[in-house]
PDB file of C-alpha atoms in Angstrom:
ATOM      1  CA  UNK A 983     292.002 161.555  -9.122  1.00 37.00           C
ATOM      2  CA  UNK A 984     294.913 159.432  -8.563  1.00 42.00           C
ATOM      3  CA  UNK A 985     296.269 159.394  -5.263  1.00 44.00           C
ATOM      4  CA  UNK A 986     299.951 160.130  -5.589  1.00 44.00           C
ATOM      5  CA  UNK A 987     300.844 159.932  -1.587  1.00 43.00           C
ATOM      6  CA  UNK A 988     303.146 157.570  -0.361  1.00 42.00           C
ATOM      7  CA  UNK A 989     301.856 157.219   2.897  1.00 41.00           C
ATOM      8  CA  UNK A 990     298.801 155.478   3.838  1.00 41.00           C
ATOM      9  CA  UNK A 991     297.068 154.986   7.003  1.00 41.00           C
ATOM     10  CA  UNK A 992     297.918 151.712   8.905  1.00 40.00           C
ATOM     11  CA  UNK A 993     294.705 149.977   7.998  1.00 44.00           C
ATOM     12  CA  UNK A 994     294.516 151.026   4.084  1.00 63.00           C
ATOM     13  CA  UNK A 995     295.805 149.279   1.261  1.00 78.00           C
ATOM     14  CA  UNK A 996     297.186 150.922  -1.880  1.00 88.00           C
ATOM     15  CA  UNK A 997     294.222 151.087  -4.481  1.00 92.00           C
ATOM     16  CA  UNK A 998     294.682 150.830  -8.110  1.00 94.00           C
ATOM     17  CA  UNK A 999     296.180 154.135  -9.621  1.00 95.00           C
ATOM     18  CA  UNK A1000     298.170 154.966  -6.435  1.00 94.00           C
ATOM     19  CA  UNK A1001     301.656 155.945  -6.893  1.00 93.00           C
ATOM     20  CA  UNK A1002     304.129 154.754  -4.456  1.00 91.00           C
ATOM     21  CA  UNK A1003     307.419 155.851  -3.585  1.00 91.00           C
ATOM     22  CA  UNK A1004     306.859 158.251  -6.398  1.00 92.00           C
ATOM     23  CA  UNK A1005     307.485 155.659  -8.736  1.00 94.00           C
ATOM     24  CA  UNK A1006     305.766 152.654  -8.797  1.00 95.00           C
ATOM     25  CA  UNK A1007     302.209 152.820 -10.023  1.00 96.00           C
ATOM     26  CA  UNK A1008     299.379 150.030  -8.813  1.00 96.00           C
ATOM     27  CA  UNK A1009     297.853 148.367 -11.579  1.00 97.00           C
ATOM     28  CA  UNK A1010     296.422 145.406  -9.776  1.00 95.00           C
ATOM     29  CA  UNK A1011     296.123 144.239  -6.181  1.00 94.00           C
ATOM     30  CA  UNK A1012     296.874 140.598  -5.841  1.00 92.00           C
ATOM     31  CA  UNK A1013     296.561 139.930  -2.263  1.00 88.00           C
ATOM     32  CA  UNK A1014     295.518 142.305   0.432  1.00 85.00           C
ATOM     33  CA  UNK A1015     296.340 140.577   3.899  1.00 79.00           C
ATOM     34  CA  UNK A1016     296.381 142.347   7.263  1.00 74.00           C
ATOM     35  CA  UNK A1017     299.999 142.090   7.390  1.00 77.00           C
ATOM     36  CA  UNK A1018     301.356 142.227   3.785  1.00 84.00           C
ATOM     37  CA  UNK A1019     300.122 143.248   0.378  1.00 91.00           C
ATOM     38  CA  UNK A1020     301.078 142.462  -3.243  1.00 93.00           C
ATOM     39  CA  UNK A1021     300.580 144.207  -5.979  1.00 96.00           C
ATOM     40  CA  UNK A1022     301.103 144.318  -9.779  1.00 96.00           C
ATOM     41  CA  UNK A1023     302.744 147.635 -10.506  1.00 97.00           C
ATOM     42  CA  UNK A1024     304.668 149.732 -13.232  1.00 96.00           C
ATOM     43  CA  UNK A1025     307.831 151.592 -12.535  1.00 96.00           C
ATOM     44  CA  UNK A1026     306.675 154.819 -14.351  1.00 96.00           C
ATOM     45  CA  UNK A1027     310.510 155.763 -14.504  1.00 93.00           C
ATOM     46  CA  UNK A1028     311.029 153.049 -16.970  1.00 90.00           C
ATOM     47  CA  UNK A1029     310.021 153.257 -20.784  1.00 86.00           C
ATOM     48  CA  UNK A1030     310.050 149.501 -21.372  1.00 86.00           C
ATOM     49  CA  UNK A1031     309.937 146.363 -19.392  1.00 84.00           C
ATOM     50  CA  UNK A1032     308.233 148.480 -16.574  1.00 93.00           C
ATOM     51  CA  UNK A1033     305.812 145.815 -14.833  1.00 96.00           C
ATOM     52  CA  UNK A1034     306.952 144.430 -11.632  1.00 96.00           C
ATOM     53  CA  UNK A1035     305.695 143.174  -8.531  1.00 95.00           C
ATOM     54  CA  UNK A1036     305.582 145.245  -4.961  1.00 95.00           C
ATOM     55  CA  UNK A1037     305.413 143.264  -1.835  1.00 94.00           C
ATOM     56  CA  UNK A1038     304.346 145.662   1.415  1.00 92.00           C
ATOM     57  CA  UNK A1039     304.810 144.743   4.964  1.00 88.00           C
ATOM     58  CA  UNK A1040     303.057 146.891   7.299  1.00 81.00           C
ATOM     59  CA  UNK A1041     304.716 148.958   9.625  1.00 71.00           C
ATOM     60  CA  UNK A1042     303.235 148.855  13.161  1.00 61.00           C
ATOM     61  CA  UNK A1043     305.637 151.262  14.815  1.00 59.00           C
ATOM     62  CA  UNK A1044     302.572 151.614  17.846  1.00 66.00           C
ATOM     63  CA  UNK A1045     302.662 147.732  18.080  1.00 70.00           C
ATOM     64  CA  UNK A1046     306.300 146.846  19.191  1.00 71.00           C
ATOM     65  CA  UNK A1047     305.954 143.336  18.452  1.00 74.00           C
ATOM     66  CA  UNK A1048     303.766 143.499  15.253  1.00 75.00           C
ATOM     67  CA  UNK A1049     306.622 146.133  14.121  1.00 76.00           C
ATOM     68  CA  UNK A1050     309.714 143.615  14.987  1.00 80.00           C
ATOM     69  CA  UNK A1051     307.757 140.594  13.180  1.00 82.00           C
ATOM     70  CA  UNK A1052     307.524 142.626   9.987  1.00 83.00           C
ATOM     71  CA  UNK A1053     310.545 144.090  10.084  1.00 86.00           C
ATOM     72  CA  UNK A1054     312.300 140.518  10.621  1.00 87.00           C
ATOM     73  CA  UNK A1055     310.113 138.887   7.507  1.00 86.00           C
ATOM     74  CA  UNK A1056     310.836 142.205   5.452  1.00 90.00           C
ATOM     75  CA  UNK A1057     314.845 141.660   5.855  1.00 92.00           C
ATOM     76  CA  UNK A1058     314.749 137.904   5.875  1.00 90.00           C
ATOM     77  CA  UNK A1059     313.279 138.327   2.373  1.00 89.00           C
ATOM     78  CA  UNK A1060     315.254 140.997   1.138  1.00 93.00           C
ATOM     79  CA  UNK A1061     318.328 139.055   2.201  1.00 93.00           C
ATOM     80  CA  UNK A1062     317.050 135.829   0.454  1.00 92.00           C
ATOM     81  CA  UNK A1063     316.538 137.511  -2.566  1.00 93.00           C
ATOM     82  CA  UNK A1064     319.832 138.818  -2.454  1.00 94.00           C
ATOM     83  CA  UNK A1065     321.364 135.406  -2.096  1.00 92.00           C
ATOM     84  CA  UNK A1066     319.522 134.179  -4.639  1.00 92.00           C
ATOM     85  CA  UNK A1067     319.951 136.483  -7.531  1.00 90.00           C
ATOM     86  CA  UNK A1068     321.486 134.196  -9.717  1.00 90.00           C
ATOM     87  CA  UNK A1069     318.683 131.822  -9.879  1.00 89.00           C
ATOM     88  CA  UNK A1070     316.417 132.395 -12.961  1.00 87.00           C
ATOM     89  CA  UNK A1071     313.543 130.565 -11.327  1.00 85.00           C
ATOM     90  CA  UNK A1072     313.808 133.123  -8.034  1.00 88.00           C
ATOM     91  CA  UNK A1073     312.396 136.707  -8.875  1.00 90.00           C
ATOM     92  CA  UNK A1074     315.183 139.383  -9.137  1.00 93.00           C
ATOM     93  CA  UNK A1075     314.936 142.156  -6.371  1.00 95.00           C
ATOM     94  CA  UNK A1076     314.788 145.331  -8.059  1.00 95.00           C
ATOM     95  CA  UNK A1077     314.210 147.777  -5.534  1.00 95.00           C
ATOM     96  CA  UNK A1078     313.173 148.122  -1.893  1.00 95.00           C
ATOM     97  CA  UNK A1079     311.836 151.336   0.030  1.00 93.00           C
ATOM     98  CA  UNK A1080     310.130 152.140   3.346  1.00 87.00           C
ATOM     99  CA  UNK A1081     307.837 155.341   3.974  1.00 79.00           C
ATOM    100  CA  UNK A1082     305.995 155.904   7.216  1.00 74.00           C
ATOM    101  CA  UNK A1083     303.714 153.051   6.927  1.00 76.00           C
ATOM    102  CA  UNK A1084     305.225 150.401   5.062  1.00 86.00           C
ATOM    103  CA  UNK A1085     308.229 148.205   4.064  1.00 90.00           C
ATOM    104  CA  UNK A1086     308.196 147.659   0.538  1.00 94.00           C
ATOM    105  CA  UNK A1087     310.144 145.177  -2.157  1.00 95.00           C
ATOM    106  CA  UNK A1088     310.077 145.602  -5.841  1.00 96.00           C
ATOM    107  CA  UNK A1089     310.706 142.172  -7.538  1.00 95.00           C
ATOM    108  CA  UNK A1090     310.706 141.180 -10.933  1.00 94.00           C
ATOM    109  CA  UNK A1091     307.580 139.666 -12.455  1.00 93.00           C
ATOM    110  CA  UNK A1092     307.791 136.314 -13.373  1.00 87.00           C
ATOM    111  CA  UNK A1093     304.882 135.454 -15.309  1.00 84.00           C
ATOM    112  CA  UNK A1094     303.057 132.005 -15.603  1.00 81.00           C
ATOM    113  CA  UNK A1095     300.175 130.455 -13.904  1.00 79.00           C
ATOM    114  CA  UNK A1096     299.105 129.550 -10.501  1.00 73.00           C
ATOM    115  CA  UNK A1097     299.998 126.179  -9.439  1.00 74.00           C
ATOM    116  CA  UNK A1098     296.505 125.506  -8.520  1.00 71.00           C
ATOM    117  CA  UNK A1099     295.325 126.154 -12.203  1.00 77.00           C
ATOM    118  CA  UNK A1100     297.846 124.003 -13.444  1.00 78.00           C
ATOM    119  CA  UNK A1101     297.508 120.852 -10.924  1.00 78.00           C
ATOM    120  CA  UNK A1102     294.495 118.846 -11.531  1.00 76.00           C
ATOM    121  CA  UNK A1103     292.202 118.804  -8.374  1.00 72.00           C
ATOM    122  CA  UNK A1104     291.482 115.114  -8.730  1.00 74.00           C
ATOM    123  CA  UNK A1105     292.048 112.024 -10.859  1.00 74.00           C
ATOM    124  CA  UNK A1106     288.803 112.391 -12.657  1.00 78.00           C
ATOM    125  CA  UNK A1107     289.731 115.852 -14.042  1.00 76.00           C
ATOM    126  CA  UNK A1108     290.006 116.117 -17.879  1.00 75.00           C
ATOM    127  CA  UNK A1109     293.683 117.333 -17.540  1.00 76.00           C
ATOM    128  CA  UNK A1110     294.734 114.661 -15.105  1.00 81.00           C
ATOM    129  CA  UNK A1111     298.674 114.641 -15.385  1.00 83.00           C
ATOM    130  CA  UNK A1112     300.566 111.632 -16.905  1.00 84.00           C
ATOM    131  CA  UNK A1113     303.341 109.925 -14.558  1.00 87.00           C
ATOM    132  CA  UNK A1114     305.901 111.768 -17.133  1.00 91.00           C
ATOM    133  CA  UNK A1115     304.234 115.137 -16.172  1.00 86.00           C
ATOM    134  CA  UNK A1116     304.235 114.417 -12.509  1.00 87.00           C
ATOM    135  CA  UNK A1117     307.984 113.339 -12.632  1.00 93.00           C
ATOM    136  CA  UNK A1118     308.975 116.747 -14.735  1.00 92.00           C
ATOM    137  CA  UNK A1119     306.910 118.768 -12.276  1.00 87.00           C
ATOM    138  CA  UNK A1120     308.944 117.567  -9.152  1.00 91.00           C
ATOM    139  CA  UNK A1121     312.117 117.719 -11.025  1.00 92.00           C
ATOM    140  CA  UNK A1122     311.574 121.201 -11.494  1.00 87.00           C
ATOM    141  CA  UNK A1123     310.506 121.663  -7.943  1.00 86.00           C
ATOM    142  CA  UNK A1124     313.413 119.882  -6.477  1.00 91.00           C
ATOM    143  CA  UNK A1125     315.996 121.466  -8.792  1.00 91.00           C
ATOM    144  CA  UNK A1126     315.065 125.093  -6.950  1.00 88.00           C
ATOM    145  CA  UNK A1127     314.574 123.583  -3.517  1.00 90.00           C
ATOM    146  CA  UNK A1128     318.016 121.859  -3.656  1.00 91.00           C
ATOM    147  CA  UNK A1129     319.585 125.318  -4.852  1.00 91.00           C
ATOM    148  CA  UNK A1130     317.656 126.809  -1.790  1.00 90.00           C
ATOM    149  CA  UNK A1131     318.634 124.360   0.857  1.00 90.00           C
ATOM    150  CA  UNK A1132     322.534 124.786  -0.495  1.00 91.00           C
ATOM    151  CA  UNK A1133     322.144 128.367   0.237  1.00 90.00           C
ATOM    152  CA  UNK A1134     320.679 127.224   3.878  1.00 88.00           C
ATOM    153  CA  UNK A1135     317.158 128.806   3.041  1.00 87.00           C
ATOM    154  CA  UNK A1136     314.009 127.180   4.049  1.00 79.00           C
ATOM    155  CA  UNK A1137     311.319 128.163   1.872  1.00 72.00           C
ATOM    156  CA  UNK A1138     308.439 128.923   3.867  1.00 66.00           C
ATOM    157  CA  UNK A1139     305.458 129.314   1.629  1.00 63.00           C
ATOM    158  CA  UNK A1140     305.267 126.035   0.158  1.00 58.00           C
ATOM    159  CA  UNK A1141     301.410 124.352  -0.033  1.00 46.00           C
TER     160      UNK A1141
END
């Protein structure tokens, strides 16, 4: 039976098939941490182009310091996505909502491979990059980082 409630307990994450905010059906759990979760979802109110990414920040209203931290992280990402809506390499903000336990962002899904799959792990790897590949990759990354820098945004999730 499909869970259609939007309110999960503080320690619960959404499950495949759950419908959040009466609109977003969870298709896949991408990342599930203590403070944030990321899901592949579909917007059931749309017929086409309805697959999107949902990020949920736990809403610890009983733990003031965690609540303030997650609220700040949520608002910062929300503002950054709004500032960068004209850059095609950054997901577009489609929606955001709050419920009793979470703060949620709905973003455009940008399909592609993880960098960890693209970049060879060592020099003896069969898919080792040539110097030209490395220069193209750095050029692409630096172009986006330059754009973010011009907007006074520091990307805090680079590894």
